[in-house]
mmCIF file of C-alpha atoms in Angstrom:
data_model
loop_
_atom_site.group_PDB
_atom_site.id
_atom_site.type_symbol
_atom_site.label_atom_id
_atom_site.label_comp_id
_atom_site.label_asym_id
_atom_site.label_seq_id
_atom_site.Cartn_x
_atom_site.Cartn_y
_atom_site.Cartn_z
ATOM 1 C CA MET A 1 170.893 234.316 100.288
ATOM 2 C CA ALA A 2 173.231 235.628 99.258
ATOM 3 C CA ALA A 3 174.149 237.061 95.680
ATOM 4 C CA ALA A 4 175.187 234.616 93.587
ATOM 5 C CA PRO A 5 179.042 235.786 92.264
ATOM 6 C CA VAL A 6 179.479 238.612 89.986
ATOM 7 C CA ASN A 7 182.169 236.916 87.458
ATOM 8 C CA ALA A 8 179.706 234.011 87.436
ATOM 9 C CA GLN A 9 176.811 235.687 86.662
ATOM 10 C CA VAL A 10 178.657 236.442 83.333
ATOM 11 C CA GLU A 11 179.394 233.646 82.262
ATOM 12 C CA VAL A 12 175.992 232.733 82.585
ATOM 13 C CA ASP A 13 174.521 235.196 80.905
ATOM 14 C CA LEU A 14 176.810 234.077 78.453
ATOM 15 C CA TYR A 15 175.454 230.634 77.860
ATOM 16 C CA LEU A 16 171.761 231.986 77.510
ATOM 17 C CA HIS A 17 173.198 234.204 74.957
ATOM 18 C CA VAL A 18 174.987 231.789 72.884
ATOM 19 C CA ARG A 19 172.282 229.498 72.953
ATOM 20 C CA VAL A 20 169.991 232.129 71.011
ATOM 21 C CA LEU A 21 172.274 232.080 68.586
ATOM 22 C CA ILE A 22 172.175 227.530 68.712
ATOM 23 C CA SER A 23 168.124 227.937 69.047
ATOM 24 C CA ILE A 24 168.430 230.145 66.124
ATOM 25 C CA ILE A 25 170.669 228.805 63.806
ATOM 26 C CA LEU A 26 169.144 225.394 64.743
ATOM 27 C CA GLY A 27 165.839 227.076 64.143
ATOM 28 C CA LEU A 28 166.597 227.179 61.101
ATOM 29 C CA ALA A 29 167.434 223.765 59.591
ATOM 30 C CA VAL A 30 165.224 222.456 61.720
ATOM 31 C CA ALA A 31 162.502 224.724 59.009
ATOM 32 C CA ARG A 32 164.579 224.043 55.951
ATOM 33 C CA LEU A 33 164.155 219.851 56.794
ATOM 34 C CA VAL A 34 160.296 219.988 57.852
ATOM 35 C CA GLY A 35 159.563 221.867 55.177
ATOM 36 C CA GLY A 36 161.240 220.300 52.175
ATOM 37 C CA VAL A 37 159.715 217.492 53.093
ATOM 38 C CA ALA A 38 155.727 219.558 53.640
ATOM 39 C CA GLY A 39 156.676 219.692 49.783
ATOM 40 C CA PHE A 40 156.785 216.991 48.851
ATOM 41 C CA ILE A 41 153.423 215.988 50.517
ATOM 42 C CA GLN A 42 152.358 219.861 48.431
ATOM 43 C CA HIS A 43 153.488 218.542 45.664
ATOM 44 C CA PRO A 44 154.172 214.875 45.497
ATOM 45 C CA GLY A 45 154.286 215.048 41.354
ATOM 46 C CA ARG A 46 156.786 217.324 41.123
ATOM 47 C CA ASP A 47 159.914 216.046 42.150
ATOM 48 C CA ARG A 48 161.400 212.508 41.783
ATOM 49 C CA ILE A 49 161.792 211.140 45.622
ATOM 50 C CA GLY A 50 164.339 209.264 46.107
ATOM 51 C CA LEU A 51 164.761 207.114 49.400
ATOM 52 C CA ILE A 52 168.183 207.852 50.833
ATOM 53 C CA HIS A 53 167.532 211.369 50.255
ATOM 54 C CA LEU A 54 165.371 211.275 53.118
ATOM 55 C CA GLY A 55 166.869 208.754 55.216
ATOM 56 C CA TRP A 56 169.763 211.991 55.144
ATOM 57 C CA VAL A 57 166.542 214.178 55.445
ATOM 58 C CA ALA A 58 165.815 211.768 58.598
ATOM 59 C CA TRP A 59 169.010 211.664 59.801
ATOM 60 C CA ALA A 60 169.850 215.251 59.881
ATOM 61 C CA LEU A 61 166.525 216.302 61.383
ATOM 62 C CA LEU A 62 167.196 213.919 64.605
ATOM 63 C CA ASN A 63 171.088 214.759 64.315
ATOM 64 C CA VAL A 64 169.467 218.397 64.813
ATOM 65 C CA ILE A 65 167.434 217.587 68.008
ATOM 66 C CA THR A 66 169.805 215.518 68.757
ATOM 67 C CA PHE A 67 172.572 218.126 68.896
ATOM 68 C CA TRP A 68 169.437 221.041 70.113
ATOM 69 C CA TRP A 69 168.811 218.400 73.778
ATOM 70 C CA TRP A 70 172.565 217.307 74.507
ATOM 71 C CA GLU A 71 174.135 221.536 74.108
ATOM 72 C CA PHE A 72 171.832 223.059 76.739
ATOM 73 C CA LEU A 73 175.014 219.941 78.659
ATOM 74 C CA LEU A 74 177.338 223.575 77.827
ATOM 75 C CA SER A 75 175.352 225.120 80.762
ATOM 76 C CA ARG A 76 178.329 222.999 82.909
ATOM 77 C CA VAL A 77 180.952 225.421 80.658
ATOM 78 C CA THR A 78 182.473 228.306 83.702
ATOM 79 C CA HIS A 79 184.541 229.704 81.567
ATOM 80 C CA TRP A 80 183.550 231.928 77.724
ATOM 81 C CA THR A 81 185.676 232.781 75.874
ATOM 82 C CA PHE A 82 185.811 234.385 72.570
ATOM 83 C CA ALA A 83 187.356 231.686 70.552
ATOM 84 C CA LEU A 84 184.419 228.877 72.157
ATOM 85 C CA TYR A 85 181.427 231.442 71.062
ATOM 86 C CA VAL A 86 182.882 231.560 67.242
ATOM 87 C CA PHE A 87 183.410 228.095 67.897
ATOM 88 C CA ILE A 88 179.470 227.105 68.803
ATOM 89 C CA PHE A 89 178.632 229.699 65.986
ATOM 90 C CA LEU A 90 180.634 227.315 63.176
ATOM 91 C CA TYR A 91 179.195 224.086 64.518
ATOM 92 C CA THR A 92 176.392 224.890 65.126
ATOM 93 C CA SER A 93 176.616 225.919 61.649
ATOM 94 C CA THR A 94 177.083 223.029 59.422
ATOM 95 C CA TYR A 95 173.711 221.064 60.304
ATOM 96 C CA PHE A 96 171.843 224.690 58.224
ATOM 97 C CA LEU A 97 174.722 224.165 56.058
ATOM 98 C CA LEU A 98 173.449 219.708 55.963
ATOM 99 C CA SER A 99 169.631 220.819 56.033
ATOM 100 C CA VAL A 100 169.963 223.701 52.097
ATOM 101 C CA LEU A 101 172.022 221.171 50.843
ATOM 102 C CA LEU A 102 169.343 218.482 51.531
ATOM 103 C CA PHE A 103 166.708 221.087 50.657
ATOM 104 C CA PRO A 104 168.095 223.769 47.741
ATOM 105 C CA ASP A 105 166.186 226.135 46.145
ATOM 106 C CA ASP A 106 165.991 223.943 42.875
ATOM 107 C CA ILE A 107 166.864 220.433 41.105
ATOM 108 C CA ILE A 108 166.166 221.276 37.660
ATOM 109 C CA GLY A 109 169.022 219.261 35.512
ATOM 110 C CA TYR A 110 168.628 216.414 37.875
ATOM 111 C CA LYS A 111 167.031 213.430 37.658
ATOM 112 C CA GLY A 112 165.526 213.453 41.215
ATOM 113 C CA TYR A 113 166.749 214.546 44.730
ATOM 114 C CA ASP A 114 169.052 211.217 44.576
ATOM 115 C CA ASP A 115 170.540 211.817 41.397
ATOM 116 C CA TYR A 116 171.296 215.698 43.527
ATOM 117 C CA LEU A 117 172.328 214.629 45.810
ATOM 118 C CA LEU A 118 174.913 212.678 44.973
ATOM 119 C CA SER A 119 176.516 215.168 42.943
ATOM 120 C CA ARG A 120 176.850 216.748 45.553
ATOM 121 C CA ARG A 121 178.663 214.433 47.655
ATOM 122 C CA GLY A 122 180.930 214.887 48.014
ATOM 123 C CA TRP A 123 180.012 218.302 49.733
ATOM 124 C CA PHE A 124 177.308 217.093 52.099
ATOM 125 C CA PHE A 125 179.672 214.087 52.904
ATOM 126 C CA GLY A 126 182.449 216.754 53.750
ATOM 127 C CA ILE A 127 180.688 218.513 55.859
ATOM 128 C CA ILE A 128 179.013 215.837 57.657
ATOM 129 C CA ALA A 129 182.842 213.940 58.091
ATOM 130 C CA THR A 130 183.365 217.309 59.374
ATOM 131 C CA THR A 131 180.835 218.692 61.605
ATOM 132 C CA GLU A 132 181.137 214.593 63.466
ATOM 133 C CA ALA A 133 185.149 215.879 64.320
ATOM 134 C CA LEU A 134 183.316 218.534 66.048
ATOM 135 C CA ASP A 135 181.105 217.165 67.404
ATOM 136 C CA VAL A 136 185.025 215.012 69.293
ATOM 137 C CA VAL A 137 185.236 219.125 70.198
ATOM 138 C CA ASP A 138 181.880 219.934 71.003
ATOM 139 C CA THR A 139 182.605 217.141 73.740
ATOM 140 C CA LEU A 140 185.686 218.226 75.326
ATOM 141 C CA ILE A 141 184.291 221.577 75.832
ATOM 142 C CA LYS A 142 182.085 220.239 78.248
ATOM 143 C CA GLY A 143 184.094 218.636 80.242
ATOM 144 C CA GLY A 144 186.267 214.967 80.554
ATOM 145 C CA GLU A 145 184.112 213.247 83.040
ATOM 146 C CA HIS A 146 181.505 213.826 80.192
ATOM 147 C CA PHE A 147 183.499 212.851 77.110
ATOM 148 C CA ARG A 148 184.284 209.476 79.270
ATOM 149 C CA SER A 149 180.864 209.406 79.779
ATOM 150 C CA LEU A 150 179.989 208.002 77.292
ATOM 151 C CA GLY A 151 183.016 204.621 76.253
ATOM 152 C CA ILE A 152 185.157 203.116 74.218
ATOM 153 C CA MET A 153 182.507 203.054 71.947
ATOM 154 C CA TYR A 154 182.709 206.991 70.436
ATOM 155 C CA PRO A 155 185.530 207.885 69.884
ATOM 156 C CA ILE A 156 185.231 204.279 67.369
ATOM 157 C CA ARG A 157 181.795 205.139 66.242
ATOM 158 C CA ILE A 158 183.025 208.820 65.186
ATOM 159 C CA LEU A 159 185.987 207.821 63.620
ATOM 160 C CA ALA A 160 184.375 204.685 62.075
ATOM 161 C CA PHE A 161 181.544 207.487 60.716
ATOM 162 C CA ILE A 162 184.323 209.260 59.340
ATOM 163 C CA VAL A 163 185.617 207.008 57.247
ATOM 164 C CA LEU A 164 182.521 205.933 55.721
ATOM 165 C CA CYS A 165 182.212 209.742 54.862
ATOM 166 C CA LEU A 166 185.109 209.966 53.012
ATOM 167 C CA ILE A 167 183.987 206.582 51.372
ATOM 168 C CA ALA A 168 180.879 208.351 50.196
ATOM 169 C CA THR A 169 182.273 211.354 48.694
ATOM 170 C CA GLN A 170 184.171 209.017 46.377
ATOM 171 C CA THR A 171 180.814 206.768 45.062
ATOM 172 C CA ARG A 172 177.375 206.985 44.140
ATOM 173 C CA ASN A 173 176.725 202.496 44.346
ATOM 174 C CA LEU A 174 173.917 203.170 45.115
ATOM 175 C CA LYS A 175 173.906 199.698 47.688
ATOM 176 C CA PHE A 176 177.015 201.391 49.276
ATOM 177 C CA HIS A 177 174.167 204.843 50.391
ATOM 178 C CA ALA A 178 171.554 202.952 50.928
ATOM 179 C CA VAL A 179 173.167 201.047 53.542
ATOM 180 C CA PHE A 180 175.172 203.578 54.980
ATOM 181 C CA VAL A 181 172.508 205.195 56.127
ATOM 182 C CA VAL A 182 170.636 203.086 57.139
ATOM 183 C CA SER A 183 173.279 201.990 59.209
ATOM 184 C CA GLY A 184 174.039 205.525 60.424
ATOM 185 C CA LEU A 185 170.519 206.604 61.058
ATOM 186 C CA ILE A 186 169.500 203.160 63.335
ATOM 187 C CA TYR A 187 173.671 203.804 65.515
ATOM 188 C CA GLU A 188 172.294 207.594 65.624
ATOM 189 C CA ALA A 189 168.948 206.596 67.157
ATOM 190 C CA ILE A 190 170.574 203.857 69.306
ATOM 191 C CA PHE A 191 173.368 205.709 70.814
ATOM 192 C CA PHE A 192 170.727 208.646 71.335
ATOM 193 C CA VAL A 193 168.235 206.423 73.607
ATOM 194 C CA ARG A 194 171.652 205.262 75.886
ATOM 195 C CA TYR A 195 173.212 208.148 76.304
ATOM 196 C CA PHE A 196 171.127 210.716 76.439
ATOM 197 C CA GLU A 197 167.820 210.225 77.334
ATOM 198 C CA SER A 198 168.261 212.017 80.134
ATOM 199 C CA LEU A 199 170.386 215.496 80.944
ATOM 200 C CA SER A 200 170.378 214.256 85.355
#
């Protein structure tokens, strides 16, 4: 059996190198999210738990897991550059930023986690909107065929979510935030099951 061309082997090695970086950053994000939830179990009365906050924790954990799953498709990339490497680093880091915002070191001075999250809504939803925009670039990196396979609902969903995030940065209305997080959770779950049940 003929040996793989040197350049092809280098590209494979670069992908594996990048995958390690992705795994480290997302592993830290998962640890922060799961550790935060475990803290509620360990000290149930220490801080006031909020349903909106818990909803976004679930959304973030689902997104980290699914992002980690479908980043395997980066194996289709045939030419890696430093710019692409930096992009993947920045995109992956947004998930860690979200996990830290959801579970800060403390929430002293706030009435509970919902109050804390809404006080940081500009940063939180701004980062989510950025993550959604970066997802489009990430999807295109995996190839035009992959992007088209997601259908017209993919860009529509991204645009709608970004608009809702921008609205969320401007309001503390609890009903809006409750509907937003529930809708986001339902759609993300449906989207994943529909398009990413299998990588093959």
